[in-house]
């Protein structure tokens, strides 16, 4: 019987908000599909190659066989509600992953048992690191030829710097993979044709694996004892760890980010999914485990605090996906967007199942739902109680690196195209629409060639607008190689009434990395602090266009060393103008160079095609950084200018008879060789 002094556990402890993260083709969507099948949410397994999965419901996703848009689904397992987001694995859609990670409490990272840690799996892992999202790992595709759990685990340790805590051992290899040994309970789990808890049967550890299983269990205990104080105390006292101690320690290590529980299986063959769900419940955090947001704990009784992380247009209206951190949101409520100061009314609340929706009367702290009603909220907007305002940190948005000029195929569609571009940029903040000041063209910028291709196709399909697209262009930058010192600029204007006066002296020097830094070294109060801030703002204005070719400028530091004011005519406006014009003059007097975005390219080809591929990479100004052989194939890693990668997919297919594949991920900026720069800059 519960006594009056006992505390009831929060209902939020039975909620898990998690994402599925991985490199493209590692099996994220298949894992999600099998989770829905195992939990009874769906009754027929969909397949990516058939275009029948729940979360890849968009026509382009089904046609291309990849996840493009993060999709939310909800299911139940062992008395817990799991809100799950299947995220894209392609680098061009990394911003979808970023927005999802901002609102998730935990994640399952999926790795290919043959390839191990691949470039994009490393990228999404680093994104999760930045957000402090606890993870467990699932090594998938153990039924494939060449699958090797130990090699995949080694790549997790070496490439990600994580401490893998392997809790399973495969039973059988490749085609003979039939189950796993549960090292915590020292039993075998063997899969048949059932579903849910009936999908597998338990059995004693096979005799041929017993010694290996005991050794791996011992290694797990030793690793956990090294990382966990209580486990170390028990290990020193008894020489081993109980199952209860291991489970508790594994959960605490996962939540702290000190270790990563590793499970394995084959999602396609429906093997390993149920233990993965058990691990999600056992090791990943609930909303109740998360720290209070802006002083508001995850409590339905607190004032509302929610973050919008995705906006889409659907047949049911404008959907705004929100994560509730505190409070309760009811149908008909009025909420405040403190970023704009506007209030919005919540017309409907929907529990989302990919492209299907279930209407609800309310949502509480810990929920991820979609709402209909807000007309101006964007991805990153805070929604809160009007009487208790607060502002949550929005997800970061990546800078676009590729641009295309777009125009309507028919002059009568110009207005519809403008509206469609505005809508698609609202749905995806990493897409930027602008008008080129010189040509008057409408320019659409994004994170990659495929990103722009998908956006244009979406406009054509959803809006029925024929779009003419120009050749892709990359976003170059200019940087300071050698700066100037003591540049003096006086801003004086007198046109009747109050004048403008600002006198500044600045130094400009290379920063050594992308970015901009500003420092005031003025002494004696000759330039007050508020005017110094205005000078900094003016300098930032000047960074928009550099003197080489009108590209944004990065990688410099500006030091305000001296200046003077006028008792009547000085103002923040005058000093901002002085900062802008002074930096423009300083940049013209400095030595600058052009920078271009580069990508790390990983090419997987048959051994006999390596020579042709290396020659093609060299012709594209690629710099090979590594190579390895694996089961008759070669994996070549190179750093290649992004401008040279347009059309690379078709060229690679031609050189490898369709057997070569490649992936890319951003690798920063690099100087453009002088000969190439001469062809890019205006004469």
mmCIF file of C-alpha atoms in Angstrom, residues 106-444:
data_model
loop_
_atom_site.group_PDB
_atom_site.id
_atom_site.type_symbol
_atom_site.label_atom_id
_atom_site.label_comp_id
_atom_site.label_asym_id
_atom_site.label_seq_id
_atom_site.Cartn_x
_atom_site.Cartn_y
_atom_site.Cartn_z
ATOM 1 C CA UNK A 106 17.812 10.713 -26.669
ATOM 2 C CA UNK A 107 18.777 8.968 -29.897
ATOM 3 C CA UNK A 108 19.501 5.611 -31.472
ATOM 4 C CA UNK A 109 22.534 5.758 -33.767
ATOM 5 C CA UNK A 110 22.364 3.101 -36.484
ATOM 6 C CA UNK A 111 25.578 1.764 -38.044
ATOM 7 C CA UNK A 112 26.131 -0.585 -40.975
ATOM 8 C CA UNK A 113 27.844 -3.775 -39.742
ATOM 9 C CA UNK A 114 29.968 -3.857 -42.911
ATOM 10 C CA UNK A 115 30.899 -0.179 -43.262
ATOM 11 C CA UNK A 116 30.990 0.778 -39.559
ATOM 12 C CA UNK A 117 31.172 4.516 -38.908
ATOM 13 C CA UNK A 118 30.641 6.349 -42.206
ATOM 14 C CA UNK A 119 31.151 10.066 -42.882
ATOM 15 C CA UNK A 120 27.593 11.225 -42.256
ATOM 16 C CA UNK A 121 27.184 8.997 -39.202
ATOM 17 C CA UNK A 122 30.193 10.824 -37.782
ATOM 18 C CA UNK A 123 28.624 14.182 -38.639
ATOM 19 C CA UNK A 124 25.275 13.438 -36.971
ATOM 20 C CA UNK A 125 27.145 12.027 -33.972
ATOM 21 C CA UNK A 126 28.970 15.347 -33.587
ATOM 22 C CA UNK A 127 25.642 17.186 -33.915
ATOM 23 C CA UNK A 128 24.260 15.058 -31.076
ATOM 24 C CA UNK A 129 27.399 15.832 -29.041
ATOM 25 C CA UNK A 130 26.756 19.555 -29.414
ATOM 26 C CA UNK A 131 23.221 19.151 -28.143
ATOM 27 C CA UNK A 132 24.230 16.785 -25.319
ATOM 28 C CA UNK A 133 21.826 14.089 -26.538
ATOM 29 C CA UNK A 134 22.421 10.661 -24.896
ATOM 30 C CA UNK A 135 22.673 7.794 -27.392
ATOM 31 C CA UNK A 136 22.632 4.061 -27.721
ATOM 32 C CA UNK A 137 24.025 2.330 -30.822
ATOM 33 C CA UNK A 138 22.479 -0.338 -33.029
ATOM 34 C CA UNK A 139 24.833 -2.170 -35.404
ATOM 35 C CA UNK A 140 22.528 -3.125 -38.259
ATOM 36 C CA UNK A 141 22.754 -5.466 -41.266
ATOM 37 C CA UNK A 142 24.543 -8.313 -39.493
ATOM 38 C CA UNK A 143 23.059 -10.635 -42.134
ATOM 39 C CA UNK A 144 25.161 -9.022 -44.894
ATOM 40 C CA UNK A 145 28.276 -10.573 -46.380
ATOM 41 C CA UNK A 146 31.301 -9.098 -44.626
ATOM 42 C CA UNK A 147 29.367 -8.016 -41.529
ATOM 43 C CA UNK A 148 31.650 -7.707 -38.513
ATOM 44 C CA UNK A 149 30.358 -6.460 -35.160
ATOM 45 C CA UNK A 150 33.839 -6.085 -33.662
ATOM 46 C CA UNK A 151 35.086 -3.977 -36.590
ATOM 47 C CA UNK A 152 32.015 -1.741 -36.362
ATOM 48 C CA UNK A 153 32.518 -1.333 -32.609
ATOM 49 C CA UNK A 154 36.196 -0.510 -33.156
ATOM 50 C CA UNK A 155 35.219 2.223 -35.605
ATOM 51 C CA UNK A 156 32.806 3.670 -33.021
ATOM 52 C CA UNK A 157 35.656 3.781 -30.526
ATOM 53 C CA UNK A 158 38.295 5.118 -32.921
ATOM 54 C CA UNK A 159 36.347 7.539 -35.127
ATOM 55 C CA UNK A 160 33.820 8.838 -32.620
ATOM 56 C CA UNK A 161 35.960 8.784 -29.478
ATOM 57 C CA UNK A 162 33.145 7.012 -27.636
ATOM 58 C CA UNK A 163 33.363 4.196 -25.100
ATOM 59 C CA UNK A 164 31.280 1.340 -26.558
ATOM 60 C CA UNK A 165 29.560 -0.920 -24.005
ATOM 61 C CA UNK A 166 28.643 -4.010 -26.014
ATOM 62 C CA UNK A 167 25.755 -5.894 -24.407
ATOM 63 C CA UNK A 168 25.103 -8.472 -27.150
ATOM 64 C CA UNK A 169 26.967 -11.127 -29.131
ATOM 65 C CA UNK A 170 25.699 -12.321 -32.551
ATOM 66 C CA UNK A 171 24.518 -15.894 -32.962
ATOM 67 C CA UNK A 172 25.659 -16.942 -36.422
ATOM 68 C CA UNK A 173 27.352 -14.871 -39.114
ATOM 69 C CA UNK A 174 26.093 -13.268 -42.325
ATOM 70 C CA UNK A 175 23.305 -15.441 -43.852
ATOM 71 C CA UNK A 176 23.415 -17.683 -40.792
ATOM 72 C CA UNK A 177 22.689 -14.803 -38.373
ATOM 73 C CA UNK A 178 19.681 -15.942 -36.331
ATOM 74 C CA UNK A 179 19.854 -14.091 -33.030
ATOM 75 C CA UNK A 180 21.961 -12.605 -30.258
ATOM 76 C CA UNK A 181 23.350 -13.541 -26.882
ATOM 77 C CA UNK A 182 22.121 -11.171 -24.159
ATOM 78 C CA UNK A 183 25.300 -10.642 -22.130
ATOM 79 C CA UNK A 184 23.451 -9.070 -19.175
ATOM 80 C CA UNK A 185 21.182 -12.067 -18.588
ATOM 81 C CA UNK A 186 23.452 -14.640 -20.262
ATOM 82 C CA UNK A 187 20.776 -16.072 -22.528
ATOM 83 C CA UNK A 188 20.237 -16.427 -26.269
ATOM 84 C CA UNK A 189 17.443 -14.631 -28.131
ATOM 85 C CA UNK A 190 16.505 -16.455 -31.343
ATOM 86 C CA UNK A 191 14.052 -14.987 -33.855
ATOM 87 C CA UNK A 192 11.214 -16.750 -35.626
ATOM 88 C CA UNK A 193 8.187 -15.378 -37.440
ATOM 89 C CA UNK A 194 6.244 -13.844 -34.530
ATOM 90 C CA UNK A 195 5.863 -10.197 -33.563
ATOM 91 C CA UNK A 196 6.348 -8.146 -30.397
ATOM 92 C CA UNK A 197 7.541 -10.138 -27.385
ATOM 93 C CA UNK A 198 6.586 -13.312 -29.311
ATOM 94 C CA UNK A 199 8.996 -12.522 -32.136
ATOM 95 C CA UNK A 200 11.850 -14.331 -30.437
ATOM 96 C CA UNK A 201 12.370 -17.183 -28.062
ATOM 97 C CA UNK A 202 14.866 -17.390 -25.246
ATOM 98 C CA UNK A 203 17.282 -20.275 -25.009
ATOM 99 C CA UNK A 204 20.517 -21.144 -23.233
ATOM 100 C CA UNK A 205 23.674 -19.682 -24.709
ATOM 101 C CA UNK A 206 24.879 -22.030 -27.477
ATOM 102 C CA UNK A 207 27.714 -24.233 -26.226
ATOM 103 C CA UNK A 208 30.062 -23.035 -28.970
ATOM 104 C CA UNK A 209 29.552 -19.421 -27.864
ATOM 105 C CA UNK A 210 29.528 -19.934 -24.112
ATOM 106 C CA UNK A 211 33.218 -19.270 -23.475
ATOM 107 C CA UNK A 212 33.234 -16.185 -25.745
ATOM 108 C CA UNK A 213 30.054 -14.880 -24.101
ATOM 109 C CA UNK A 214 31.585 -15.242 -20.630
ATOM 110 C CA UNK A 215 34.706 -13.383 -21.770
ATOM 111 C CA UNK A 216 32.666 -10.552 -23.273
ATOM 112 C CA UNK A 217 30.479 -10.313 -20.178
ATOM 113 C CA UNK A 218 33.648 -10.048 -18.080
ATOM 114 C CA UNK A 219 35.015 -7.312 -20.385
ATOM 115 C CA UNK A 220 31.714 -5.430 -20.073
ATOM 116 C CA UNK A 221 31.855 -5.608 -16.282
ATOM 117 C CA UNK A 222 35.448 -4.388 -16.200
ATOM 118 C CA UNK A 223 34.733 -1.478 -18.552
ATOM 119 C CA UNK A 224 31.660 -0.416 -16.573
ATOM 120 C CA UNK A 225 33.583 -0.676 -13.277
ATOM 121 C CA UNK A 226 36.287 1.630 -14.652
ATOM 122 C CA UNK A 227 33.672 4.275 -15.491
ATOM 123 C CA UNK A 228 31.144 4.005 -12.639
ATOM 124 C CA UNK A 229 32.063 4.516 -8.961
ATOM 125 C CA UNK A 230 29.332 2.307 -7.438
ATOM 126 C CA UNK A 231 29.987 -0.451 -9.942
ATOM 127 C CA UNK A 232 33.713 -0.282 -9.132
ATOM 128 C CA UNK A 233 32.970 -0.685 -5.423
ATOM 129 C CA UNK A 234 30.849 -3.781 -6.050
ATOM 130 C CA UNK A 235 33.368 -5.200 -8.523
ATOM 131 C CA UNK A 236 36.218 -4.806 -6.054
ATOM 132 C CA UNK A 237 34.165 -6.404 -3.267
ATOM 133 C CA UNK A 238 32.771 -9.407 -5.156
ATOM 134 C CA UNK A 239 34.820 -9.665 -8.342
ATOM 135 C CA UNK A 240 31.738 -9.296 -10.585
ATOM 136 C CA UNK A 241 28.639 -7.177 -11.177
ATOM 137 C CA UNK A 242 25.022 -8.235 -10.817
ATOM 138 C CA UNK A 243 22.523 -7.691 -13.612
ATOM 139 C CA UNK A 244 20.782 -4.971 -11.563
ATOM 140 C CA UNK A 245 24.023 -3.082 -11.011
ATOM 141 C CA UNK A 246 24.941 -3.344 -14.673
ATOM 142 C CA UNK A 247 21.558 -2.033 -15.862
ATOM 143 C CA UNK A 248 21.656 0.885 -13.412
ATOM 144 C CA UNK A 249 25.255 1.742 -14.286
ATOM 145 C CA UNK A 250 24.634 1.485 -18.028
ATOM 146 C CA UNK A 251 21.705 3.901 -17.740
ATOM 147 C CA UNK A 252 23.696 6.415 -15.690
ATOM 148 C CA UNK A 253 26.692 6.202 -18.024
ATOM 149 C CA UNK A 254 24.396 6.715 -21.031
ATOM 150 C CA UNK A 255 22.710 9.753 -19.485
ATOM 151 C CA UNK A 256 26.079 11.272 -18.580
ATOM 152 C CA UNK A 257 27.493 10.610 -22.053
ATOM 153 C CA UNK A 258 30.343 8.552 -20.589
ATOM 154 C CA UNK A 259 29.485 5.367 -22.472
ATOM 155 C CA UNK A 260 27.396 4.086 -25.371
ATOM 156 C CA UNK A 261 25.408 0.872 -25.059
ATOM 157 C CA UNK A 262 25.828 -1.169 -28.273
ATOM 158 C CA UNK A 263 23.241 -3.635 -29.551
ATOM 159 C CA UNK A 264 23.115 -5.470 -32.861
ATOM 160 C CA UNK A 265 20.742 -7.114 -35.310
ATOM 161 C CA UNK A 266 19.224 -7.032 -38.778
ATOM 162 C CA UNK A 267 16.252 -4.709 -39.116
ATOM 163 C CA UNK A 268 15.422 -5.966 -42.614
ATOM 164 C CA UNK A 269 15.068 -9.513 -41.291
ATOM 165 C CA UNK A 270 13.278 -8.243 -38.176
ATOM 166 C CA UNK A 271 15.976 -9.475 -35.790
ATOM 167 C CA UNK A 272 17.089 -7.412 -32.793
ATOM 168 C CA UNK A 273 14.325 -4.806 -32.731
ATOM 169 C CA UNK A 274 12.578 -5.893 -29.525
ATOM 170 C CA UNK A 275 15.772 -5.817 -27.391
ATOM 171 C CA UNK A 276 16.501 -2.404 -28.961
ATOM 172 C CA UNK A 277 13.121 -1.152 -27.705
ATOM 173 C CA UNK A 278 13.859 -2.615 -24.274
ATOM 174 C CA UNK A 279 17.169 -0.718 -24.296
ATOM 175 C CA UNK A 280 15.424 2.536 -25.294
ATOM 176 C CA UNK A 281 13.165 2.184 -22.251
ATOM 177 C CA UNK A 282 15.966 1.062 -19.930
ATOM 178 C CA UNK A 283 18.787 3.450 -20.833
ATOM 179 C CA UNK A 284 17.554 6.574 -22.626
ATOM 180 C CA UNK A 285 16.189 9.541 -20.652
ATOM 181 C CA UNK A 286 12.585 10.560 -20.138
ATOM 182 C CA UNK A 287 11.504 14.228 -20.082
ATOM 183 C CA UNK A 288 11.557 13.957 -16.283
ATOM 184 C CA UNK A 289 15.312 13.250 -16.452
ATOM 185 C CA UNK A 290 16.051 16.442 -18.363
ATOM 186 C CA UNK A 291 17.100 19.652 -16.598
ATOM 187 C CA UNK A 292 14.621 22.490 -16.221
ATOM 188 C CA UNK A 293 14.414 24.820 -19.227
ATOM 189 C CA UNK A 294 14.851 28.483 -18.305
ATOM 190 C CA UNK A 295 13.953 27.547 -14.725
ATOM 191 C CA UNK A 296 10.799 25.659 -15.723
ATOM 192 C CA UNK A 297 10.798 21.940 -14.928
ATOM 193 C CA UNK A 298 8.961 19.398 -17.089
ATOM 194 C CA UNK A 299 5.692 19.717 -15.192
ATOM 195 C CA UNK A 300 2.205 20.056 -16.738
ATOM 196 C CA UNK A 301 1.307 22.499 -13.943
ATOM 197 C CA UNK A 302 4.060 24.985 -14.883
ATOM 198 C CA UNK A 303 3.451 27.907 -17.291
ATOM 199 C CA UNK A 304 3.701 26.819 -20.921
ATOM 200 C CA UNK A 305 7.140 26.658 -22.575
ATOM 201 C CA UNK A 306 7.343 25.101 -26.049
ATOM 202 C CA UNK A 307 9.665 25.303 -29.055
ATOM 203 C CA UNK A 308 8.541 25.084 -32.677
ATOM 204 C CA UNK A 309 11.082 23.039 -34.632
ATOM 205 C CA UNK A 310 9.373 22.307 -37.945
ATOM 206 C CA UNK A 311 6.728 23.960 -40.112
ATOM 207 C CA UNK A 312 4.975 22.265 -43.031
ATOM 208 C CA UNK A 313 2.042 22.976 -45.296
ATOM 209 C CA UNK A 314 -0.407 20.066 -45.581
ATOM 210 C CA UNK A 315 -3.933 19.372 -46.728
ATOM 211 C CA UNK A 316 -5.118 19.948 -43.156
ATOM 212 C CA UNK A 317 -3.483 23.383 -42.982
ATOM 213 C CA UNK A 318 -0.231 24.899 -41.782
ATOM 214 C CA UNK A 319 1.295 22.435 -39.312
ATOM 215 C CA UNK A 320 3.694 23.723 -36.653
ATOM 216 C CA UNK A 321 5.542 20.918 -34.869
ATOM 217 C CA UNK A 322 6.314 21.773 -31.247
ATOM 218 C CA UNK A 323 8.080 20.214 -28.309
ATOM 219 C CA UNK A 324 6.508 21.067 -24.949
ATOM 220 C CA UNK A 325 9.092 21.524 -22.218
ATOM 221 C CA UNK A 326 6.720 22.712 -19.485
ATOM 222 C CA UNK A 327 3.028 23.339 -18.954
ATOM 223 C CA UNK A 328 -0.095 22.182 -20.735
ATOM 224 C CA UNK A 329 -1.347 23.262 -24.158
ATOM 225 C CA UNK A 330 -5.083 23.013 -24.800
ATOM 226 C CA UNK A 331 -7.160 23.414 -27.900
ATOM 227 C CA UNK A 332 -8.308 27.040 -28.086
ATOM 228 C CA UNK A 333 -5.444 28.409 -25.957
ATOM 229 C CA UNK A 334 -3.759 31.702 -26.808
ATOM 230 C CA UNK A 335 0.036 31.558 -26.807
ATOM 231 C CA UNK A 336 2.743 34.207 -27.131
ATOM 232 C CA UNK A 337 5.619 34.192 -29.617
ATOM 233 C CA UNK A 338 8.070 36.435 -27.707
ATOM 234 C CA UNK A 339 10.357 36.695 -30.728
ATOM 235 C CA UNK A 340 7.727 38.677 -32.631
ATOM 236 C CA UNK A 341 5.557 39.814 -29.730
ATOM 237 C CA UNK A 342 2.499 38.319 -31.460
ATOM 238 C CA UNK A 343 -0.118 36.132 -29.823
ATOM 239 C CA UNK A 344 -1.502 33.124 -31.677
ATOM 240 C CA UNK A 345 -4.528 30.930 -31.090
ATOM 241 C CA UNK A 346 -4.195 27.145 -31.068
ATOM 242 C CA UNK A 347 -6.996 25.814 -33.258
ATOM 243 C CA UNK A 348 -6.163 22.095 -33.236
ATOM 244 C CA UNK A 349 -3.640 19.777 -31.567
ATOM 245 C CA UNK A 350 -2.540 16.671 -33.466
ATOM 246 C CA UNK A 351 -0.618 13.554 -32.514
ATOM 247 C CA UNK A 352 1.432 12.899 -35.645
ATOM 248 C CA UNK A 353 1.883 9.517 -37.320
ATOM 249 C CA UNK A 354 4.022 10.583 -40.294
ATOM 250 C CA UNK A 355 1.387 11.796 -42.795
ATOM 251 C CA UNK A 356 -1.575 10.777 -40.607
ATOM 252 C CA UNK A 357 -2.868 12.776 -37.640
ATOM 253 C CA UNK A 358 -4.898 11.991 -34.541
ATOM 254 C CA UNK A 359 -6.678 14.948 -32.970
ATOM 255 C CA UNK A 360 -6.216 15.612 -29.259
ATOM 256 C CA UNK A 361 -7.733 18.055 -26.793
ATOM 257 C CA UNK A 362 -4.451 18.848 -25.031
ATOM 258 C CA UNK A 363 -0.722 18.175 -24.880
ATOM 259 C CA UNK A 364 1.480 18.249 -21.779
ATOM 260 C CA UNK A 365 5.136 18.767 -20.914
ATOM 261 C CA UNK A 366 7.263 16.155 -22.656
ATOM 262 C CA UNK A 367 4.956 15.838 -25.673
ATOM 263 C CA UNK A 368 5.908 16.320 -29.313
ATOM 264 C CA UNK A 369 2.819 17.314 -31.299
ATOM 265 C CA UNK A 370 1.719 19.386 -34.264
ATOM 266 C CA UNK A 371 -0.609 22.355 -33.884
ATOM 267 C CA UNK A 372 -2.790 24.218 -36.358
ATOM 268 C CA UNK A 373 -3.509 27.885 -35.779
ATOM 269 C CA UNK A 374 -0.223 29.808 -35.519
ATOM 270 C CA UNK A 375 0.249 31.786 -38.743
ATOM 271 C CA UNK A 376 3.659 33.395 -38.207
ATOM 272 C CA UNK A 377 5.555 30.963 -35.953
ATOM 273 C CA UNK A 378 8.657 29.600 -37.665
ATOM 274 C CA UNK A 379 11.105 26.820 -36.938
ATOM 275 C CA UNK A 380 12.911 28.094 -33.844
ATOM 276 C CA UNK A 381 10.014 30.168 -32.492
ATOM 277 C CA UNK A 382 9.167 29.941 -28.794
ATOM 278 C CA UNK A 383 5.515 29.518 -27.826
ATOM 279 C CA UNK A 384 4.779 30.340 -24.192
ATOM 280 C CA UNK A 385 2.075 31.478 -21.802
ATOM 281 C CA UNK A 386 1.318 35.191 -22.422
ATOM 282 C CA UNK A 387 1.532 35.893 -18.684
ATOM 283 C CA UNK A 388 4.900 34.155 -18.251
ATOM 284 C CA UNK A 389 7.093 34.978 -21.264
ATOM 285 C CA UNK A 390 10.464 33.355 -21.918
ATOM 286 C CA UNK A 391 12.645 32.846 -24.966
ATOM 287 C CA UNK A 392 14.167 29.453 -25.806
ATOM 288 C CA UNK A 393 17.347 29.095 -27.827
ATOM 289 C CA UNK A 394 16.428 28.223 -31.439
ATOM 290 C CA UNK A 395 18.221 25.562 -33.491
ATOM 291 C CA UNK A 396 21.221 26.819 -35.425
ATOM 292 C CA UNK A 397 20.825 27.169 -39.189
ATOM 293 C CA UNK A 398 23.652 26.174 -41.518
ATOM 294 C CA UNK A 399 24.916 28.716 -44.044
ATOM 295 C CA UNK A 400 23.992 27.827 -47.649
ATOM 296 C CA UNK A 401 26.864 26.827 -49.924
ATOM 297 C CA UNK A 402 25.219 26.263 -53.322
ATOM 298 C CA UNK A 403 22.953 28.590 -55.294
ATOM 299 C CA UNK A 404 20.866 28.422 -58.458
ATOM 300 C CA UNK A 405 18.958 31.092 -60.335
ATOM 301 C CA UNK A 406 15.257 30.255 -60.673
ATOM 302 C CA UNK A 407 12.516 31.808 -62.747
ATOM 303 C CA UNK A 408 8.999 30.871 -63.759
ATOM 304 C CA UNK A 409 8.666 29.001 -67.047
ATOM 305 C CA UNK A 410 5.625 31.121 -67.873
ATOM 306 C CA UNK A 411 5.440 34.837 -67.166
ATOM 307 C CA UNK A 412 1.947 34.360 -65.717
ATOM 308 C CA UNK A 413 3.445 32.133 -62.989
ATOM 309 C CA UNK A 414 5.909 34.712 -61.635
ATOM 310 C CA UNK A 415 3.720 35.636 -58.676
ATOM 311 C CA UNK A 416 2.959 31.988 -57.873
ATOM 312 C CA UNK A 417 6.669 31.152 -57.957
ATOM 313 C CA UNK A 418 7.458 33.979 -55.508
ATOM 314 C CA UNK A 419 4.778 32.710 -53.123
ATOM 315 C CA UNK A 420 6.024 29.125 -53.474
ATOM 316 C CA UNK A 421 9.630 30.152 -52.768
ATOM 317 C CA UNK A 422 8.542 32.091 -49.686
ATOM 318 C CA UNK A 423 6.623 29.058 -48.409
ATOM 319 C CA UNK A 424 9.439 26.580 -48.997
ATOM 320 C CA UNK A 425 11.981 28.887 -47.281
ATOM 321 C CA UNK A 426 9.593 29.152 -44.340
ATOM 322 C CA UNK A 427 9.402 25.355 -44.081
ATOM 323 C CA UNK A 428 13.174 24.897 -44.432
ATOM 324 C CA UNK A 429 15.252 27.735 -42.881
ATOM 325 C CA UNK A 430 18.424 26.408 -44.538
ATOM 326 C CA UNK A 431 16.969 27.490 -47.910
ATOM 327 C CA UNK A 432 17.547 31.182 -48.628
ATOM 328 C CA UNK A 433 15.792 33.172 -51.337
ATOM 329 C CA UNK A 434 17.262 36.511 -52.482
ATOM 330 C CA UNK A 435 17.353 38.789 -55.493
ATOM 331 C CA UNK A 436 20.729 39.325 -57.179
ATOM 332 C CA UNK A 437 21.361 43.078 -57.106
ATOM 333 C CA UNK A 438 23.301 43.044 -60.394
ATOM 334 C CA UNK A 439 21.211 40.717 -62.563
ATOM 335 C CA UNK A 440 17.804 41.009 -60.901
ATOM 336 C CA UNK A 441 17.555 37.206 -60.893
ATOM 337 C CA UNK A 442 15.869 35.311 -58.086
ATOM 338 C CA UNK A 443 18.515 33.114 -56.425
ATOM 339 C CA UNK A 444 17.736 30.033 -54.322
#
